[in-house]
Amino acid sequence: MRAISIIVKVTNGCNLQCSYCYNRFNTNAKILAPEVLERVISQAAASFDHVKFIWHGGEPLLAGLDFYKRAKALQEARARPGLTMRNNIQTNGTLVDRPWAEWCRDNGFGLGLSIDGPVGITGESRAAKRGNSFDAIIAGMEVIKSVMGGVGAICVVHKLNARRGRDVYDFFRRQGVDSVVLLPIMNDPKFPELDLCDADYFAFHKDFFDAWIEDDDPIEEVVPFRQIVNALRGDQPTLCSYSGGCFRDFVSIEHDGAVYPCSAFYTEDYRLGNILTDDLADLLRSARLEAMRAEMRRSLQELCSDCRYLGVCQGGCREAVNTANNSIYGRDPQCEGRKQVFDYVEAKLKQQLGETLARKARYPRPGERSWDLVFPTHGQPGPA
């Protein structure tokens, strides 16, 4: 029963210009070619039993609704017993209207929305090329909630919101979101103004965590706290940046068919092949990817073998390492901040919260909605 998560980079074009986006100056607005779309779906359906498609960008809604109708038709044409295919579109929300939301609801496509907090934060970090991005994002959020019955959000953590963890939590509670994924900014040397130091990293996560566990009617799911709590209790980490999944059962496909281990590894150094000429299952078994896995293991053994949290974080996010060091082999630049968060959460677990906290951080039951970026992995933790 093999599973895979596929980030499909529908386009690099975007109607926003977020200040921290690694793709912010990419002017290539081409849409994923029809032959690439057909090849991705046909290969995934033939080689895997559980497939999660994460439709990404740029802004993926720029492809238009007909693009996703075609994707759905291709998936239905390749349905077979034992095959499950899930779909989630990660959008900035500004283009969401009722026809979009209703089609997604009726066809089993999730809509995840990206927003960094109240207007003073989001308006600056996720700037529109024209007009007011915050109002447009909130309007899209309201449509998703009214049509789909709930909404999940991704929040990038950076210098502008680092000392406002409680404010950001309270904002999401007021907005009625079901789940929040906290994604620390990649400390990019080219854009240092929003970088997180270890103290900022810890301050945000501590304050957000405290607000969550003190809330009598909390946001249902907060990532990565659920993963951290369960990993500290000995369970398998699931989120890609805590499980090494980008080297095992996780790939990204560009609009031209190029295949990479992650959406952020888009240089020739990490190109695995092309979906138009190569078999996806073969690429995941390729000598090139195996060499990356072996070097990853060697690097973790050298840098992290004496860390008691290695089983919790698997050495951290390879995108963060690559952004900071121009190499995927090394220590996560936010390692010390992460360890402070793990220490803090572990201390809370040892206090009076016990089963209450464990229940808030539970893994979802089979069939329960989850906004994870990857499928739960199987087998032993760590890069395989």
PDB file of N, CA and C in Angstrom, residues 245-278:
ATOM      1  N   GLY A 245      10.195  13.309   4.864  1.00  0.00           N
ATOM      2  CA  GLY A 245       9.364  12.788   3.793  1.00  0.00           C
ATOM      3  C   GLY A 245       9.759  13.268   2.416  1.00  0.00           C
ATOM      4  N   CYS A 246      10.468  14.407   2.334  1.00  0.00           N
ATOM      5  CA  CYS A 246      10.843  14.923   1.012  1.00  0.00           C
ATOM      6  C   CYS A 246      11.923  14.050   0.367  1.00  0.00           C
ATOM      7  N   PHE A 247      12.439  13.074   1.088  1.00  0.00           N
ATOM      8  CA  PHE A 247      13.416  12.145   0.529  1.00  0.00           C
ATOM      9  C   PHE A 247      12.831  10.746   0.376  1.00  0.00           C
ATOM     10  N   ARG A 248      11.515  10.616   0.591  1.00  0.00           N
ATOM     11  CA  ARG A 248      10.966   9.271   0.626  1.00  0.00           C
ATOM     12  C   ARG A 248       9.673   9.148  -0.170  1.00  0.00           C
ATOM     13  N   ASP A 249       8.647   9.902   0.180  1.00  0.00           N
ATOM     14  CA  ASP A 249       7.336   9.713  -0.445  1.00  0.00           C
ATOM     15  C   ASP A 249       6.689  11.059  -0.763  1.00  0.00           C
ATOM     16  N   PHE A 250       7.506  11.958  -1.259  1.00  0.00           N
ATOM     17  CA  PHE A 250       7.074  13.336  -1.444  1.00  0.00           C
ATOM     18  C   PHE A 250       7.849  13.904  -2.619  1.00  0.00           C
ATOM     19  N   VAL A 251       7.170  14.407  -3.641  1.00  0.00           N
ATOM     20  CA  VAL A 251       7.856  15.011  -4.784  1.00  0.00           C
ATOM     21  C   VAL A 251       7.129  16.280  -5.191  1.00  0.00           C
ATOM     22  N   SER A 252       7.830  17.103  -5.954  1.00  0.00           N
ATOM     23  CA  SER A 252       7.254  18.319  -6.523  1.00  0.00           C
ATOM     24  C   SER A 252       7.464  18.296  -8.028  1.00  0.00           C
ATOM     25  N   ILE A 253       6.441  18.698  -8.770  1.00  0.00           N
ATOM     26  CA  ILE A 253       6.513  18.693 -10.225  1.00  0.00           C
ATOM     27  C   ILE A 253       6.230  20.093 -10.747  1.00  0.00           C
ATOM     28  N   GLU A 254       7.168  20.615 -11.515  1.00  0.00           N
ATOM     29  CA  GLU A 254       7.054  21.962 -12.078  1.00  0.00           C
ATOM     30  C   GLU A 254       6.126  21.956 -13.302  1.00  0.00           C
ATOM     31  N   HIS A 255       5.787  23.155 -13.762  1.00  0.00           N
ATOM     32  CA  HIS A 255       4.837  23.279 -14.866  1.00  0.00           C
ATOM     33  C   HIS A 255       5.339  22.634 -16.152  1.00  0.00           C
ATOM     34  N   ASP A 256       6.679  22.475 -16.277  1.00  0.00           N
ATOM     35  CA  ASP A 256       7.243  21.851 -17.475  1.00  0.00           C
ATOM     36  C   ASP A 256       7.486  20.351 -17.302  1.00  0.00           C
ATOM     37  N   GLY A 257       7.091  19.792 -16.150  1.00  0.00           N
ATOM     38  CA  GLY A 257       7.243  18.367 -15.901  1.00  0.00           C
ATOM     39  C   GLY A 257       8.471  17.983 -15.104  1.00  0.00           C
ATOM     40  N   ALA A 258       9.366  18.923 -14.811  1.00  0.00           N
ATOM     41  CA  ALA A 258      10.562  18.614 -14.030  1.00  0.00           C
ATOM     42  C   ALA A 258      10.169  18.151 -12.630  1.00  0.00           C
ATOM     43  N   VAL A 259      10.872  17.137 -12.126  1.00  0.00           N
ATOM     44  CA  VAL A 259      10.555  16.519 -10.842  1.00  0.00           C
ATOM     45  C   VAL A 259      11.674  16.806  -9.847  1.00  0.00           C
ATOM     46  N   TYR A 260      11.287  17.244  -8.639  1.00  0.00           N
ATOM     47  CA  TYR A 260      12.234  17.572  -7.575  1.00  0.00           C
ATOM     48  C   TYR A 260      11.754  16.946  -6.268  1.00  0.00           C
ATOM     49  N   PRO A 261      12.644  16.797  -5.280  1.00  0.00           N
ATOM     50  CA  PRO A 261      12.223  16.222  -3.993  1.00  0.00           C
ATOM     51  C   PRO A 261      11.319  17.145  -3.189  1.00  0.00           C
ATOM     52  N   CYS A 262      11.315  18.456  -3.515  1.00  0.00           N
ATOM     53  CA  CYS A 262      10.533  19.437  -2.770  1.00  0.00           C
ATOM     54  C   CYS A 262      10.312  20.628  -3.681  1.00  0.00           C
ATOM     55  N   SER A 263       9.257  21.386  -3.434  1.00  0.00           N
ATOM     56  CA  SER A 263       8.941  22.518  -4.302  1.00  0.00           C
ATOM     57  C   SER A 263       9.998  23.610  -4.232  1.00  0.00           C
ATOM     58  N   ALA A 264      10.794  23.625  -3.163  1.00  0.00           N
ATOM     59  CA  ALA A 264      11.818  24.661  -3.033  1.00  0.00           C
ATOM     60  C   ALA A 264      13.146  24.262  -3.674  1.00  0.00           C
ATOM     61  N   PHE A 265      13.305  22.993  -4.010  1.00  0.00           N
ATOM     62  CA  PHE A 265      14.556  22.519  -4.617  1.00  0.00           C
ATOM     63  C   PHE A 265      14.398  22.504  -6.128  1.00  0.00           C
ATOM     64  N   TYR A 266      14.432  23.660  -6.737  1.00  0.00           N
ATOM     65  CA  TYR A 266      14.108  23.749  -8.152  1.00  0.00           C
ATOM     66  C   TYR A 266      15.325  24.069  -9.022  1.00  0.00           C
ATOM     67  N   THR A 267      16.512  23.745  -8.550  1.00  0.00           N
ATOM     68  CA  THR A 267      17.714  23.936  -9.356  1.00  0.00           C
ATOM     69  C   THR A 267      18.160  22.587  -9.921  1.00  0.00           C
ATOM     70  N   GLU A 268      19.063  22.652 -10.893  1.00  0.00           N
ATOM     71  CA  GLU A 268      19.536  21.430 -11.537  1.00  0.00           C
ATOM     72  C   GLU A 268      20.204  20.474 -10.554  1.00  0.00           C
ATOM     73  N   ASP A 269      20.770  21.006  -9.480  1.00  0.00           N
ATOM     74  CA  ASP A 269      21.437  20.154  -8.491  1.00  0.00           C
ATOM     75  C   ASP A 269      20.490  19.100  -7.918  1.00  0.00           C
ATOM     76  N   TYR A 270      19.195  19.405  -7.868  1.00  0.00           N
ATOM     77  CA  TYR A 270      18.241  18.516  -7.221  1.00  0.00           C
ATOM     78  C   TYR A 270      17.180  17.977  -8.185  1.00  0.00           C
ATOM     79  N   ARG A 271      17.353  18.227  -9.440  1.00  0.00           N
ATOM     80  CA  ARG A 271      16.388  17.740 -10.437  1.00  0.00           C
ATOM     81  C   ARG A 271      16.529  16.222 -10.576  1.00  0.00           C
ATOM     82  N   LEU A 272      15.425  15.502 -10.365  1.00  0.00           N
ATOM     83  CA  LEU A 272      15.445  14.047 -10.440  1.00  0.00           C
ATOM     84  C   LEU A 272      15.182  13.539 -11.851  1.00  0.00           C
ATOM     85  N   GLY A 273      14.452  14.296 -12.636  1.00  0.00           N
ATOM     86  CA  GLY A 273      14.094  13.882 -13.983  1.00  0.00           C
ATOM     87  C   GLY A 273      12.918  14.693 -14.468  1.00  0.00           C
ATOM     88  N   ASN A 274      12.178  14.157 -15.441  1.00  0.00           N
ATOM     89  CA  ASN A 274      11.012  14.853 -15.981  1.00  0.00           C
ATOM     90  C   ASN A 274       9.893  13.840 -16.176  1.00  0.00           C
ATOM     91  N   ILE A 275       8.706  14.191 -15.737  1.00  0.00           N
ATOM     92  CA  ILE A 275       7.574  13.287 -15.787  1.00  0.00           C
ATOM     93  C   ILE A 275       7.223  12.903 -17.219  1.00  0.00           C
ATOM     94  N   LEU A 276       7.601  13.734 -18.192  1.00  0.00           N
ATOM     95  CA  LEU A 276       7.279  13.446 -19.590  1.00  0.00           C
ATOM     96  C   LEU A 276       8.157  12.349 -20.177  1.00  0.00           C
ATOM     97  N   THR A 277       9.318  12.155 -19.583  1.00  0.00           N
ATOM     98  CA  THR A 277      10.259  11.167 -20.126  1.00  0.00           C
ATOM     99  C   THR A 277      10.642  10.083 -19.130  1.00  0.00           C
ATOM    100  N   ASP A 278      10.340  10.265 -17.863  1.00  0.00           N
ATOM    101  CA  ASP A 278      10.749   9.322 -16.827  1.00  0.00           C
ATOM    102  C   ASP A 278       9.539   8.786 -16.079  1.00  0.00           C
TER     103      ASP A 278
END
